[in-house]
Amino acid sequence: MVDVLRTHRQLDRHVSARASLPSQQIFQRDWKIYRKFIDNNYLFHREAYACLRSVLAREMSGKSFSFLDIACGDAGASIDALRGAGIVHYEGIDLSRAALDIADANLSALGCPFVLKEGDFAEVLSQREEPVDFVWIGLSLHHLRTPEKRSVMRAVRSIIGENGRFLIYENTSPDGENREGWLERWQAQRPFWTAFDAAEWDVTWNHVSAADFPETVSGWRSLAEEAGFKRARELFVAPSDLFRLYSFE
Ligand SMILES: C[S@@+](CC[C@H](N)C(=O)[O-])C[C@H]1O[C@@H](n2cnc3c(N)ncnc32)[C@H](O)[C@@H]1O
């Protein structure tokens, strides 16, 4: 039984200009479209979050740890990955109130205190000093350009200490591919993503073509090094080869 007395929630709101950008519409107004990506496993959430779960089981086994979910969305996949692990505190940051409302309703399943912050993670992290053991970003760091990604990764490095873990699952190009090449391969998935009607596809494509900025494999490794990480391990490559999961240590 969930210990209701130990479980509490807190919702912080940081008004951010980024939330009103048209490219954020898919997450602000149309969360159900993004949900179709998850429910149909088009972005390989199942495998990526299973990988997160196995890292937690292997490397955090027997430990109590705090978890920061950057751009947590509705936190559904994270909750599944974290269930039964030794999490003692969960913190999620996201710009989408629609997604955070769902997260807020579901996070008590973890049985630990949680806090949700509505705001731009780049802004929130630039001011954050409180340490955390494990940081995860699923499919969101790619919204930033390279220098901003580096700043966020540096901020994460500074709060996780020597034994902390930082995992990302992000848009990635094989070395030698540019953004246009990655977008072309993304568009080529259209015939397989049959759950979307024409209007939903338009919202999706407008978002991705305006707001997604993949890095190459070498690019992610360089960013990790520049941010102060000593080791980068590639733990999962999506079968579409559009996304990869890295552990930075
Ligand atoms: C593709 S979804 C990923 C959600 C979840 N992490 C997952 O793995 O499915 C991207 C999420 O990032 C959020 N987001 C995008 N840019 C953000 C920013 N600068 N600050 C906070 N949240 C942001 C969106 O609101 C959305 O919930």
XYZ file of C-alpha atoms and ligand atoms in Angstrom:
276
model
C 0.000 0.000 0.000
C 1.255 3.485 -0.816
C 2.227 5.369 2.299
C -0.071 8.326 1.818
C 1.445 10.287 4.686
C 4.902 10.164 3.126
C 3.661 11.128 -0.309
C 3.147 14.769 -1.010
C 3.166 16.957 -4.055
C 4.159 20.453 -4.827
C 3.654 22.376 -8.053
C 5.954 25.312 -8.787
C 5.118 27.613 -11.672
C 7.761 29.637 -13.533
C 6.231 31.647 -16.364
C 8.430 31.169 -19.431
C 8.381 32.833 -22.844
C 9.338 29.521 -24.451
C 5.959 28.001 -23.564
C 4.173 30.331 -26.009
C 6.364 29.494 -29.024
C 4.327 27.916 -31.872
C 6.709 24.952 -31.860
C 5.540 24.123 -28.315
C 1.892 23.861 -29.400
C 2.076 20.078 -29.735
C 2.909 19.808 -26.037
C 0.838 22.735 -24.756
C -2.441 22.148 -26.600
C -2.145 18.777 -28.304
C -0.747 16.394 -25.693
C -3.008 13.635 -27.071
C -1.045 13.718 -30.360
C 2.223 13.155 -28.515
C 0.505 10.383 -26.526
C -0.071 8.554 -29.857
C 3.690 8.461 -30.367
C 4.072 6.827 -26.962
C 1.114 4.469 -27.142
C 2.155 3.175 -30.581
C 5.835 3.011 -29.575
C 6.784 5.012 -32.682
C 9.726 6.576 -30.823
C 10.729 3.343 -29.061
C 9.759 4.548 -25.602
C 9.244 0.960 -24.485
C 12.840 -0.061 -25.204
C 14.413 3.224 -24.061
C 12.603 3.263 -20.723
C 13.311 -0.460 -20.252
C 16.975 0.485 -20.649
C 16.570 3.225 -18.016
C 14.899 0.683 -15.734
C 17.748 -1.810 -16.136
C 20.398 0.876 -15.437
C 18.499 1.805 -12.267
C 18.294 -1.864 -11.253
C 21.979 -2.481 -11.966
C 23.589 0.700 -10.729
C 21.273 2.000 -8.022
C 20.378 -1.363 -6.524
C 20.122 -1.207 -2.734
C 20.630 2.577 -2.787
C 18.182 5.334 -1.979
C 18.309 7.975 -4.674
C 16.700 11.218 -5.796
C 15.618 11.494 -9.440
C 15.315 14.577 -11.639
C 13.170 14.092 -14.760
C 13.978 16.981 -17.100
C 11.088 17.644 -19.501
C 9.107 14.924 -17.760
C 5.949 15.364 -19.831
C 3.188 13.301 -18.196
C 5.875 11.185 -16.441
C 4.054 7.978 -17.448
C 7.081 6.124 -18.846
C 9.329 7.328 -16.015
C 6.874 6.092 -13.393
C 6.952 2.628 -14.993
C 10.769 2.652 -15.040
C 11.031 3.842 -11.428
C 8.409 1.638 -9.829
C 9.999 -0.591 -7.201
C 13.402 1.152 -7.419
C 14.848 2.888 -4.364
C 13.638 6.353 -5.294
C 13.192 8.659 -2.299
C 12.365 11.897 -4.143
C 11.104 12.670 -7.651
C 11.324 16.056 -9.328
C 9.898 16.803 -12.769
C 10.297 19.955 -14.870
C 8.174 20.722 -17.917
C 6.651 23.634 -19.793
C 3.360 21.904 -20.505
C 0.676 22.354 -17.891
C -1.483 19.767 -19.680
C 1.253 17.158 -19.255
C 2.066 18.173 -15.674
C -1.574 17.841 -14.650
C -1.480 14.193 -15.768
C 1.872 13.667 -14.024
C 0.474 15.205 -10.855
C -2.413 12.736 -10.872
C -0.168 9.692 -11.406
C 3.036 10.262 -9.457
C 1.673 9.134 -6.114
C 2.178 5.592 -7.542
C 5.870 6.023 -6.699
C 5.119 6.312 -2.996
C 7.684 9.061 -2.421
C 7.495 12.850 -2.206
C 7.497 14.613 -5.545
C 7.704 18.136 -6.876
C 6.646 19.331 -10.328
C 8.042 22.547 -11.747
C 6.253 24.262 -14.606
C 8.957 26.142 -16.455
C 11.778 26.161 -18.985
C 14.326 23.576 -17.847
C 17.218 25.685 -19.167
C 16.126 28.547 -16.891
C 15.303 26.334 -13.911
C 18.642 24.476 -14.120
C 20.687 27.655 -14.507
C 19.503 28.679 -11.031
C 19.508 25.302 -9.357
C 22.178 24.275 -6.835
C 20.456 21.516 -4.883
C 22.206 18.157 -5.499
C 20.471 15.155 -7.067
C 21.619 11.563 -7.658
C 20.123 10.641 -11.016
C 19.118 12.901 -13.906
C 17.151 11.810 -16.953
C 16.143 13.670 -20.109
C 13.852 11.875 -22.530
C 13.445 13.382 -25.994
C 13.750 17.050 -25.159
C 17.335 18.322 -25.017
C 17.265 18.305 -28.827
C 14.960 21.331 -28.743
C 17.973 23.457 -27.842
C 20.840 24.558 -30.101
C 24.310 23.168 -29.397
C 25.601 25.918 -27.025
C 22.389 25.803 -24.972
C 22.604 22.003 -24.801
C 26.153 22.387 -23.471
C 24.992 24.835 -20.770
C 22.242 22.469 -19.633
C 24.668 19.532 -19.550
C 27.147 21.610 -17.514
C 24.381 22.542 -15.096
C 23.500 18.857 -14.698
C 27.165 17.961 -14.195
C 27.398 20.515 -11.384
C 24.446 19.094 -9.426
C 25.056 15.339 -9.654
C 28.416 15.190 -7.890
C 31.058 12.502 -8.466
C 28.848 9.423 -8.253
C 25.719 10.773 -9.900
C 24.322 9.527 -13.185
C 23.029 11.456 -16.194
C 21.161 9.613 -18.943
C 19.670 11.047 -22.103
C 17.523 9.534 -24.858
C 17.765 11.976 -27.717
C 17.577 12.706 -31.432
C 20.878 11.542 -32.894
C 22.413 11.414 -36.347
C 25.094 8.957 -37.362
C 28.347 10.868 -37.893
C 28.328 12.639 -41.249
C 24.554 13.236 -41.384
C 23.248 16.819 -41.130
C 19.924 18.068 -39.732
C 18.232 17.937 -43.158
C 19.286 14.302 -43.530
C 17.880 13.458 -40.103
C 14.588 15.290 -40.907
C 14.292 13.420 -44.205
C 14.657 10.099 -42.396
C 12.067 11.242 -39.821
C 9.621 12.168 -42.599
C 10.185 8.773 -44.224
C 8.489 7.185 -41.181
C 5.141 8.738 -42.224
C 3.777 5.614 -44.022
C 4.405 3.522 -40.890
C 2.871 5.990 -38.415
C -0.688 5.229 -39.404
C -2.278 6.418 -36.149
C -2.067 10.068 -37.235
C -4.671 11.754 -39.436
C -3.545 14.464 -41.862
C -4.115 17.321 -39.403
C -2.216 15.545 -36.635
C 0.651 14.809 -38.984
C 0.796 18.518 -39.911
C 1.022 19.549 -36.229
C 3.729 16.936 -35.716
C 5.757 17.872 -38.771
C 5.464 21.610 -38.031
C 6.854 20.954 -34.565
C 9.712 18.667 -35.600
C 10.826 20.744 -38.590
C 10.874 23.915 -36.460
C 12.102 22.656 -33.112
C 14.190 19.495 -33.416
C 17.969 19.830 -33.570
C 19.713 16.436 -33.411
C 23.400 16.040 -32.610
C 25.662 13.471 -34.204
C 27.109 10.606 -32.156
C 30.446 12.456 -31.966
C 28.581 15.678 -31.193
C 26.928 14.191 -28.079
C 30.264 12.734 -26.954
C 32.027 16.098 -27.368
C 29.258 17.912 -25.523
C 29.562 15.455 -22.639
C 33.309 15.973 -22.439
C 32.981 19.767 -22.602
C 30.387 19.605 -19.835
C 32.887 17.806 -17.577
C 31.849 14.150 -17.928
C 34.711 11.632 -18.077
C 32.856 8.835 -19.794
C 30.005 8.520 -22.285
C 28.424 5.142 -23.013
C 25.909 4.460 -25.769
C 23.344 2.096 -24.281
C 20.613 1.881 -26.911
C 20.092 2.767 -30.568
C 16.467 2.971 -31.715
C 15.744 0.575 -34.610
C 14.822 3.652 -36.710
C 18.313 5.031 -35.898
C 16.677 8.380 -35.145
C 17.330 8.290 -31.370
C 20.083 7.014 -29.075
C 20.440 6.617 -25.344
C 23.633 7.728 -23.594
C 24.916 7.460 -20.070
C 27.287 10.221 -18.971
C 29.430 9.575 -15.923
C 8.879 14.796 -26.696
S 8.235 15.217 -25.097
C 9.136 14.128 -24.024
C 8.373 13.779 -22.786
C 9.004 12.621 -21.979
N 10.254 13.030 -21.381
C 9.190 11.399 -22.859
O 10.279 10.803 -22.850
O 8.224 11.012 -23.519
C 9.029 16.732 -24.836
C 8.622 17.388 -23.544
O 9.539 18.434 -23.302
C 8.836 19.565 -22.853
N 9.722 20.706 -23.152
C 10.209 21.081 -24.355
N 11.062 22.118 -24.220
C 11.103 22.389 -22.883
C 11.799 23.336 -22.089
N 12.648 24.215 -22.643
N 11.610 23.337 -20.760
C 10.752 22.435 -20.178
N 10.073 21.516 -20.882
C 10.245 21.488 -22.205
C 7.528 19.528 -23.578
O 6.533 20.265 -22.919
C 7.255 18.030 -23.564
O 6.560 17.626 -22.417
